[in-house]
Amino acid sequence: ITIINAMQFGKPVILIQDNPHNDYVFEGVTGFVVTKDKEKVLEVANRLMSDSELRKTMAQYARKYYEEHFSIYSVGRGIGKLV
């Protein structure tokens, strides 16, 4: 749920591979999916901290993904289709 909350607030996500939530993070778009390697995690974290344009763009896509898939409106639409 933390991943979804981060996206709700427009935060890019750094996720370790083989996480059950990998389907929510699109590499280089809404965040990064990395191996369980401290150096790789630090590399992408530093990249996000140093590149404000990348951070801003990824934040926008993360928020958009949240709105389209997890917001109360999108969930309501999905429930409405089932009824």
PDB file of N, CA and C in Angstrom:
ATOM      1  N   ILE A   1       0.828  -1.196   0.000  1.00  0.00           N
ATOM      2  CA  ILE A   1       0.000   0.000   0.000  1.00  0.00           C
ATOM      3  C   ILE A   1       0.871   1.258   0.000  1.00  0.00           C
ATOM      4  N   THR A   2       2.060   1.172   0.528  1.00  0.00           N
ATOM      5  CA  THR A   2       2.961   2.320   0.548  1.00  0.00           C
ATOM      6  C   THR A   2       3.285   2.791  -0.869  1.00  0.00           C
ATOM      7  N   ILE A   3       3.422   1.859  -1.781  1.00  0.00           N
ATOM      8  CA  ILE A   3       3.710   2.206  -3.177  1.00  0.00           C
ATOM      9  C   ILE A   3       2.563   3.014  -3.758  1.00  0.00           C
ATOM     10  N   ILE A   4       1.344   2.567  -3.520  1.00  0.00           N
ATOM     11  CA  ILE A   4       0.176   3.274  -4.028  1.00  0.00           C
ATOM     12  C   ILE A   4       0.048   4.651  -3.380  1.00  0.00           C
ATOM     13  N   ASN A   5       0.333   4.727  -2.078  1.00  0.00           N
ATOM     14  CA  ASN A   5       0.290   6.027  -1.397  1.00  0.00           C
ATOM     15  C   ASN A   5       1.333   6.975  -1.957  1.00  0.00           C
ATOM     16  N   ALA A   6       2.515   6.487  -2.247  1.00  0.00           N
ATOM     17  CA  ALA A   6       3.556   7.340  -2.831  1.00  0.00           C
ATOM     18  C   ALA A   6       3.076   7.895  -4.169  1.00  0.00           C
ATOM     19  N   MET A   7       2.499   7.042  -4.976  1.00  0.00           N
ATOM     20  CA  MET A   7       2.003   7.477  -6.274  1.00  0.00           C
ATOM     21  C   MET A   7       0.846   8.469  -6.111  1.00  0.00           C
ATOM     22  N   GLN A   8       0.004   8.255  -5.105  1.00  0.00           N
ATOM     23  CA  GLN A   8      -1.105   9.165  -4.837  1.00  0.00           C
ATOM     24  C   GLN A   8      -0.601  10.588  -4.619  1.00  0.00           C
ATOM     25  N   PHE A   9       0.532  10.701  -3.956  1.00  0.00           N
ATOM     26  CA  PHE A   9       1.102  12.015  -3.671  1.00  0.00           C
ATOM     27  C   PHE A   9       2.150  12.441  -4.692  1.00  0.00           C
ATOM     28  N   GLY A  10       2.175  11.743  -5.843  1.00  0.00           N
ATOM     29  CA  GLY A  10       3.052  12.131  -6.932  1.00  0.00           C
ATOM     30  C   GLY A  10       4.523  11.930  -6.637  1.00  0.00           C
ATOM     31  N   LYS A  11       4.854  10.791  -6.042  1.00  0.00           N
ATOM     32  CA  LYS A  11       6.250  10.478  -5.736  1.00  0.00           C
ATOM     33  C   LYS A  11       6.707   9.308  -6.597  1.00  0.00           C
ATOM     34  N   PRO A  12       7.833   9.446  -7.282  1.00  0.00           N
ATOM     35  CA  PRO A  12       8.389   8.301  -8.002  1.00  0.00           C
ATOM     36  C   PRO A  12       8.751   7.198  -6.996  1.00  0.00           C
ATOM     37  N   VAL A  13       8.671   5.952  -7.437  1.00  0.00           N
ATOM     38  CA  VAL A  13       8.895   4.811  -6.556  1.00  0.00           C
ATOM     39  C   VAL A  13      10.169   4.076  -6.960  1.00  0.00           C
ATOM     40  N   ILE A  14      10.931   3.657  -5.960  1.00  0.00           N
ATOM     41  CA  ILE A  14      12.058   2.755  -6.190  1.00  0.00           C
ATOM     42  C   ILE A  14      11.649   1.434  -5.567  1.00  0.00           C
ATOM     43  N   LEU A  15      11.556   0.411  -6.392  1.00  0.00           N
ATOM     44  CA  LEU A  15      11.048  -0.887  -5.960  1.00  0.00           C
ATOM     45  C   LEU A  15      12.084  -1.972  -6.241  1.00  0.00           C
ATOM     46  N   ILE A  16      12.210  -2.906  -5.318  1.00  0.00           N
ATOM     47  CA  ILE A  16      13.119  -4.039  -5.508  1.00  0.00           C
ATOM     48  C   ILE A  16      12.426  -5.073  -6.402  1.00  0.00           C
ATOM     49  N   GLN A  17      13.173  -5.640  -7.354  1.00  0.00           N
ATOM     50  CA  GLN A  17      12.628  -6.664  -8.250  1.00  0.00           C
ATOM     51  C   GLN A  17      12.006  -7.797  -7.451  1.00  0.00           C
ATOM     52  N   ASP A  18      11.111  -8.520  -8.102  1.00  0.00           N
ATOM     53  CA  ASP A  18      10.430  -9.680  -7.514  1.00  0.00           C
ATOM     54  C   ASP A  18       9.528  -9.282  -6.358  1.00  0.00           C
ATOM     55  N   ASN A  19       9.093  -8.047  -6.346  1.00  0.00           N
ATOM     56  CA  ASN A  19       8.130  -7.563  -5.377  1.00  0.00           C
ATOM     57  C   ASN A  19       6.748  -7.838  -5.956  1.00  0.00           C
ATOM     58  N   PRO A  20       5.779  -8.235  -5.140  1.00  0.00           N
ATOM     59  CA  PRO A  20       4.456  -8.505  -5.702  1.00  0.00           C
ATOM     60  C   PRO A  20       3.797  -7.279  -6.343  1.00  0.00           C
ATOM     61  N   HIS A  21       4.339  -6.106  -6.107  1.00  0.00           N
ATOM     62  CA  HIS A  21       3.754  -4.878  -6.651  1.00  0.00           C
ATOM     63  C   HIS A  21       4.485  -4.367  -7.890  1.00  0.00           C
ATOM     64  N   ASN A  22       5.334  -5.187  -8.474  1.00  0.00           N
ATOM     65  CA  ASN A  22       6.090  -4.764  -9.658  1.00  0.00           C
ATOM     66  C   ASN A  22       5.196  -4.290 -10.795  1.00  0.00           C
ATOM     67  N   ASP A  23       3.967  -4.790 -10.845  1.00  0.00           N
ATOM     68  CA  ASP A  23       3.054  -4.394 -11.924  1.00  0.00           C
ATOM     69  C   ASP A  23       2.650  -2.933 -11.849  1.00  0.00           C
ATOM     70  N   TYR A  24       2.851  -2.288 -10.705  1.00  0.00           N
ATOM     71  CA  TYR A  24       2.437  -0.898 -10.514  1.00  0.00           C
ATOM     72  C   TYR A  24       3.512   0.109 -10.914  1.00  0.00           C
ATOM     73  N   VAL A  25       4.730  -0.347 -11.043  1.00  0.00           N
ATOM     74  CA  VAL A  25       5.841   0.564 -11.315  1.00  0.00           C
ATOM     75  C   VAL A  25       6.382   0.287 -12.714  1.00  0.00           C
ATOM     76  N   PHE A  26       6.381   1.320 -13.536  1.00  0.00           N
ATOM     77  CA  PHE A  26       6.881   1.203 -14.901  1.00  0.00           C
ATOM     78  C   PHE A  26       8.267   1.838 -14.963  1.00  0.00           C
ATOM     79  N   GLU A  27       9.236   1.021 -15.259  1.00  0.00           N
ATOM     80  CA  GLU A  27      10.644   1.409 -15.248  1.00  0.00           C
ATOM     81  C   GLU A  27      10.887   2.694 -16.026  1.00  0.00           C
ATOM     82  N   GLY A  28      11.432   3.680 -15.318  1.00  0.00           N
ATOM     83  CA  GLY A  28      11.775   4.948 -15.932  1.00  0.00           C
ATOM     84  C   GLY A  28      10.593   5.861 -16.200  1.00  0.00           C
ATOM     85  N   VAL A  29       9.377   5.426 -15.844  1.00  0.00           N
ATOM     86  CA  VAL A  29       8.187   6.229 -16.089  1.00  0.00           C
ATOM     87  C   VAL A  29       7.552   6.660 -14.766  1.00  0.00           C
ATOM     88  N   THR A  30       7.145   5.680 -13.947  1.00  0.00           N
ATOM     89  CA  THR A  30       6.557   5.996 -12.638  1.00  0.00           C
ATOM     90  C   THR A  30       7.544   5.732 -11.509  1.00  0.00           C
ATOM     91  N   GLY A  31       8.688   5.190 -11.849  1.00  0.00           N
ATOM     92  CA  GLY A  31       9.710   4.889 -10.850  1.00  0.00           C
ATOM     93  C   GLY A  31      10.763   3.977 -11.433  1.00  0.00           C
ATOM     94  N   PHE A  32      11.466   3.297 -10.538  1.00  0.00           N
ATOM     95  CA  PHE A  32      12.520   2.366 -10.951  1.00  0.00           C
ATOM     96  C   PHE A  32      12.323   1.034 -10.250  1.00  0.00           C
ATOM     97  N   VAL A  33      12.587  -0.038 -10.974  1.00  0.00           N
ATOM     98  CA  VAL A  33      12.612  -1.381 -10.398  1.00  0.00           C
ATOM     99  C   VAL A  33      14.067  -1.830 -10.462  1.00  0.00           C
ATOM    100  N   VAL A  34      14.652  -2.100  -9.298  1.00  0.00           N
ATOM    101  CA  VAL A  34      16.082  -2.421  -9.232  1.00  0.00           C
ATOM    102  C   VAL A  34      16.302  -3.762  -8.543  1.00  0.00           C
ATOM    103  N   THR A  35      17.493  -4.296  -8.745  1.00  0.00           N
ATOM    104  CA  THR A  35      17.871  -5.512  -8.046  1.00  0.00           C
ATOM    105  C   THR A  35      18.136  -5.186  -6.582  1.00  0.00           C
ATOM    106  N   LYS A  36      18.180  -6.209  -5.773  1.00  0.00           N
ATOM    107  CA  LYS A  36      18.423  -6.013  -4.340  1.00  0.00           C
ATOM    108  C   LYS A  36      19.921  -5.792  -4.132  1.00  0.00           C
ATOM    109  N   ASP A  37      20.372  -4.658  -4.646  1.00  0.00           N
ATOM    110  CA  ASP A  37      21.781  -4.286  -4.598  1.00  0.00           C
ATOM    111  C   ASP A  37      21.866  -2.842  -4.093  1.00  0.00           C
ATOM    112  N   LYS A  38      22.519  -2.666  -2.980  1.00  0.00           N
ATOM    113  CA  LYS A  38      22.587  -1.347  -2.346  1.00  0.00           C
ATOM    114  C   LYS A  38      23.130  -0.287  -3.297  1.00  0.00           C
ATOM    115  N   GLU A  39      24.110  -0.624  -4.088  1.00  0.00           N
ATOM    116  CA  GLU A  39      24.708   0.347  -5.016  1.00  0.00           C
ATOM    117  C   GLU A  39      23.702   0.792  -6.084  1.00  0.00           C
ATOM    118  N   LYS A  40      22.908  -0.150  -6.577  1.00  0.00           N
ATOM    119  CA  LYS A  40      21.914   0.191  -7.606  1.00  0.00           C
ATOM    120  C   LYS A  40      20.817   1.074  -7.019  1.00  0.00           C
ATOM    121  N   VAL A  41      20.382   0.759  -5.810  1.00  0.00           N
ATOM    122  CA  VAL A  41      19.369   1.585  -5.146  1.00  0.00           C
ATOM    123  C   VAL A  41      19.900   3.003  -4.949  1.00  0.00           C
ATOM    124  N   LEU A  42      21.135   3.111  -4.478  1.00  0.00           N
ATOM    125  CA  LEU A  42      21.748   4.431  -4.289  1.00  0.00           C
ATOM    126  C   LEU A  42      21.895   5.176  -5.612  1.00  0.00           C
ATOM    127  N   GLU A  43      22.229   4.446  -6.668  1.00  0.00           N
ATOM    128  CA  GLU A  43      22.395   5.062  -7.991  1.00  0.00           C
ATOM    129  C   GLU A  43      21.094   5.713  -8.464  1.00  0.00           C
ATOM    130  N   VAL A  44      19.985   4.976  -8.379  1.00  0.00           N
ATOM    131  CA  VAL A  44      18.726   5.553  -8.861  1.00  0.00           C
ATOM    132  C   VAL A  44      18.210   6.629  -7.902  1.00  0.00           C
ATOM    133  N   ALA A  45      18.447   6.469  -6.607  1.00  0.00           N
ATOM    134  CA  ALA A  45      18.042   7.510  -5.649  1.00  0.00           C
ATOM    135  C   ALA A  45      18.811   8.797  -5.925  1.00  0.00           C
ATOM    136  N   ASN A  46      20.100   8.687  -6.160  1.00  0.00           N
ATOM    137  CA  ASN A  46      20.903   9.871  -6.484  1.00  0.00           C
ATOM    138  C   ASN A  46      20.469  10.485  -7.806  1.00  0.00           C
ATOM    139  N   ARG A  47      20.117   9.639  -8.753  1.00  0.00           N
ATOM    140  CA  ARG A  47      19.644  10.154 -10.053  1.00  0.00           C
ATOM    141  C   ARG A  47      18.363  10.971  -9.865  1.00  0.00           C
ATOM    142  N   LEU A  48      17.447  10.457  -9.065  1.00  0.00           N
ATOM    143  CA  LEU A  48      16.210  11.197  -8.810  1.00  0.00           C
ATOM    144  C   LEU A  48      16.474  12.502  -8.066  1.00  0.00           C
ATOM    145  N   MET A  49      17.373  12.462  -7.096  1.00  0.00           N
ATOM    146  CA  MET A  49      17.654  13.674  -6.319  1.00  0.00           C
ATOM    147  C   MET A  49      18.353  14.739  -7.149  1.00  0.00           C
ATOM    148  N   SER A  50      19.174  14.317  -8.095  1.00  0.00           N
ATOM    149  CA  SER A  50      19.963  15.292  -8.843  1.00  0.00           C
ATOM    150  C   SER A  50      19.287  15.782 -10.127  1.00  0.00           C
ATOM    151  N   ASP A  51      18.275  15.080 -10.581  1.00  0.00           N
ATOM    152  CA  ASP A  51      17.620  15.444 -11.847  1.00  0.00           C
ATOM    153  C   ASP A  51      16.177  15.883 -11.562  1.00  0.00           C
ATOM    154  N   SER A  52      15.982  17.149 -11.344  1.00  0.00           N
ATOM    155  CA  SER A  52      14.660  17.656 -10.975  1.00  0.00           C
ATOM    156  C   SER A  52      13.631  17.467 -12.085  1.00  0.00           C
ATOM    157  N   GLU A  53      14.054  17.551 -13.329  1.00  0.00           N
ATOM    158  CA  GLU A  53      13.115  17.365 -14.442  1.00  0.00           C
ATOM    159  C   GLU A  53      12.627  15.916 -14.497  1.00  0.00           C
ATOM    160  N   LEU A  54      13.531  14.969 -14.324  1.00  0.00           N
ATOM    161  CA  LEU A  54      13.151  13.557 -14.282  1.00  0.00           C
ATOM    162  C   LEU A  54      12.198  13.303 -13.113  1.00  0.00           C
ATOM    163  N   ARG A  55      12.541  13.832 -11.974  1.00  0.00           N
ATOM    164  CA  ARG A  55      11.718  13.668 -10.772  1.00  0.00           C
ATOM    165  C   ARG A  55      10.309  14.239 -10.998  1.00  0.00           C
ATOM    166  N   LYS A  56      10.242  15.402 -11.591  1.00  0.00           N
ATOM    167  CA  LYS A  56       8.953  16.050 -11.857  1.00  0.00           C
ATOM    168  C   LYS A  56       8.119  15.240 -12.848  1.00  0.00           C
ATOM    169  N   THR A  57       8.735  14.786 -13.921  1.00  0.00           N
ATOM    170  CA  THR A  57       8.031  14.004 -14.939  1.00  0.00           C
ATOM    171  C   THR A  57       7.540  12.683 -14.365  1.00  0.00           C
ATOM    172  N   MET A  58       8.400  11.990 -13.630  1.00  0.00           N
ATOM    173  CA  MET A  58       8.007  10.719 -13.030  1.00  0.00           C
ATOM    174  C   MET A  58       6.897  10.930 -11.998  1.00  0.00           C
ATOM    175  N   ALA A  59       6.970  12.014 -11.271  1.00  0.00           N
ATOM    176  CA  ALA A  59       5.936  12.329 -10.280  1.00  0.00           C
ATOM    177  C   ALA A  59       4.588  12.513 -10.964  1.00  0.00           C
ATOM    178  N   GLN A  60       4.578  13.197 -12.092  1.00  0.00           N
ATOM    179  CA  GLN A  60       3.330  13.416 -12.832  1.00  0.00           C
ATOM    180  C   GLN A  60       2.748  12.092 -13.337  1.00  0.00           C
ATOM    181  N   TYR A  61       3.612  11.237 -13.879  1.00  0.00           N
ATOM    182  CA  TYR A  61       3.132   9.944 -14.366  1.00  0.00           C
ATOM    183  C   TYR A  61       2.673   9.049 -13.220  1.00  0.00           C
ATOM    184  N   ALA A  62       3.357   9.098 -12.093  1.00  0.00           N
ATOM    185  CA  ALA A  62       2.948   8.306 -10.933  1.00  0.00           C
ATOM    186  C   ALA A  62       1.564   8.737 -10.460  1.00  0.00           C
ATOM    187  N   ARG A  63       1.348  10.030 -10.358  1.00  0.00           N
ATOM    188  CA  ARG A  63       0.047  10.545  -9.935  1.00  0.00           C
ATOM    189  C   ARG A  63      -1.049  10.171 -10.940  1.00  0.00           C
ATOM    190  N   LYS A  64      -0.736  10.290 -12.219  1.00  0.00           N
ATOM    191  CA  LYS A  64      -1.700   9.939 -13.262  1.00  0.00           C
ATOM    192  C   LYS A  64      -2.064   8.456 -13.177  1.00  0.00           C
ATOM    193  N   TYR A  65      -1.084   7.608 -12.968  1.00  0.00           N
ATOM    194  CA  TYR A  65      -1.340   6.167 -12.850  1.00  0.00           C
ATOM    195  C   TYR A  65      -2.240   5.897 -11.644  1.00  0.00           C
ATOM    196  N   TYR A  66      -1.955   6.566 -10.531  1.00  0.00           N
ATOM    197  CA  TYR A  66      -2.797   6.419  -9.349  1.00  0.00           C
ATOM    198  C   TYR A  66      -4.239   6.824  -9.669  1.00  0.00           C
ATOM    199  N   GLU A  67      -4.405   7.979 -10.285  1.00  0.00           N
ATOM    200  CA  GLU A  67      -5.747   8.478 -10.597  1.00  0.00           C
ATOM    201  C   GLU A  67      -6.507   7.510 -11.498  1.00  0.00           C
ATOM    202  N   GLU A  68      -5.836   6.927 -12.471  1.00  0.00           N
ATOM    203  CA  GLU A  68      -6.479   6.038 -13.432  1.00  0.00           C
ATOM    204  C   GLU A  68      -6.811   4.657 -12.867  1.00  0.00           C
ATOM    205  N   HIS A  69      -6.065   4.225 -11.834  1.00  0.00           N
ATOM    206  CA  HIS A  69      -6.217   2.847 -11.369  1.00  0.00           C
ATOM    207  C   HIS A  69      -6.643   2.683  -9.912  1.00  0.00           C
ATOM    208  N   PHE A  70      -6.400   3.657  -9.069  1.00  0.00           N
ATOM    209  CA  PHE A  70      -6.621   3.454  -7.637  1.00  0.00           C
ATOM    210  C   PHE A  70      -7.461   4.526  -6.954  1.00  0.00           C
ATOM    211  N   SER A  71      -7.746   5.612  -7.628  1.00  0.00           N
ATOM    212  CA  SER A  71      -8.532   6.667  -6.983  1.00  0.00           C
ATOM    213  C   SER A  71      -9.939   6.149  -6.708  1.00  0.00           C
ATOM    214  N   ILE A  72     -10.637   6.808  -5.836  1.00  0.00           N
ATOM    215  CA  ILE A  72     -12.008   6.397  -5.512  1.00  0.00           C
ATOM    216  C   ILE A  72     -12.891   6.440  -6.745  1.00  0.00           C
ATOM    217  N   TYR A  73     -12.612   7.353  -7.645  1.00  0.00           N
ATOM    218  CA  TYR A  73     -13.401   7.464  -8.878  1.00  0.00           C
ATOM    219  C   TYR A  73     -13.160   6.277  -9.807  1.00  0.00           C
ATOM    220  N   SER A  74     -11.901   5.881  -9.956  1.00  0.00           N
ATOM    221  CA  SER A  74     -11.621   4.750 -10.846  1.00  0.00           C
ATOM    222  C   SER A  74     -12.110   3.445 -10.236  1.00  0.00           C
ATOM    223  N   VAL A  75     -11.987   3.293  -8.936  1.00  0.00           N
ATOM    224  CA  VAL A  75     -12.507   2.096  -8.265  1.00  0.00           C
ATOM    225  C   VAL A  75     -14.026   2.065  -8.396  1.00  0.00           C
ATOM    226  N   GLY A  76     -14.678   3.206  -8.196  1.00  0.00           N
ATOM    227  CA  GLY A  76     -16.130   3.278  -8.356  1.00  0.00           C
ATOM    228  C   GLY A  76     -16.593   2.908  -9.751  1.00  0.00           C
ATOM    229  N   ARG A  77     -15.868   3.372 -10.755  1.00  0.00           N
ATOM    230  CA  ARG A  77     -16.209   3.018 -12.135  1.00  0.00           C
ATOM    231  C   ARG A  77     -16.098   1.513 -12.327  1.00  0.00           C
ATOM    232  N   GLY A  78     -15.051   0.936 -11.761  1.00  0.00           N
ATOM    233  CA  GLY A  78     -14.868  -0.522 -11.882  1.00  0.00           C
ATOM    234  C   GLY A  78     -15.984  -1.287 -11.207  1.00  0.00           C
ATOM    235  N   ILE A  79     -16.390  -0.847 -10.053  1.00  0.00           N
ATOM    236  CA  ILE A  79     -17.507  -1.495  -9.345  1.00  0.00           C
ATOM    237  C   ILE A  79     -18.798  -1.323 -10.134  1.00  0.00           C
ATOM    238  N   GLY A  80     -18.984  -0.134 -10.687  1.00  0.00           N
ATOM    239  CA  GLY A  80     -20.173   0.135 -11.490  1.00  0.00           C
ATOM    240  C   GLY A  80     -20.290  -0.790 -12.682  1.00  0.00           C
ATOM    241  N   LYS A  81     -19.176  -1.169 -13.264  1.00  0.00           N
ATOM    242  CA  LYS A  81     -19.192  -2.086 -14.417  1.00  0.00           C
ATOM    243  C   LYS A  81     -19.588  -3.493 -14.002  1.00  0.00           C
ATOM    244  N   LEU A  82     -19.327  -3.829 -12.750  1.00  0.00           N
ATOM    245  CA  LEU A  82     -19.660  -5.171 -12.268  1.00  0.00           C
ATOM    246  C   LEU A  82     -21.127  -5.309 -11.911  1.00  0.00           C
ATOM    247  N   VAL A  83     -21.735  -4.190 -11.575  1.00  0.00           N
ATOM    248  CA  VAL A  83     -23.125  -4.235 -11.099  1.00  0.00           C
ATOM    249  C   VAL A  83     -24.106  -4.270 -12.218  1.00  0.00           C
TER     250      VAL A  83
END
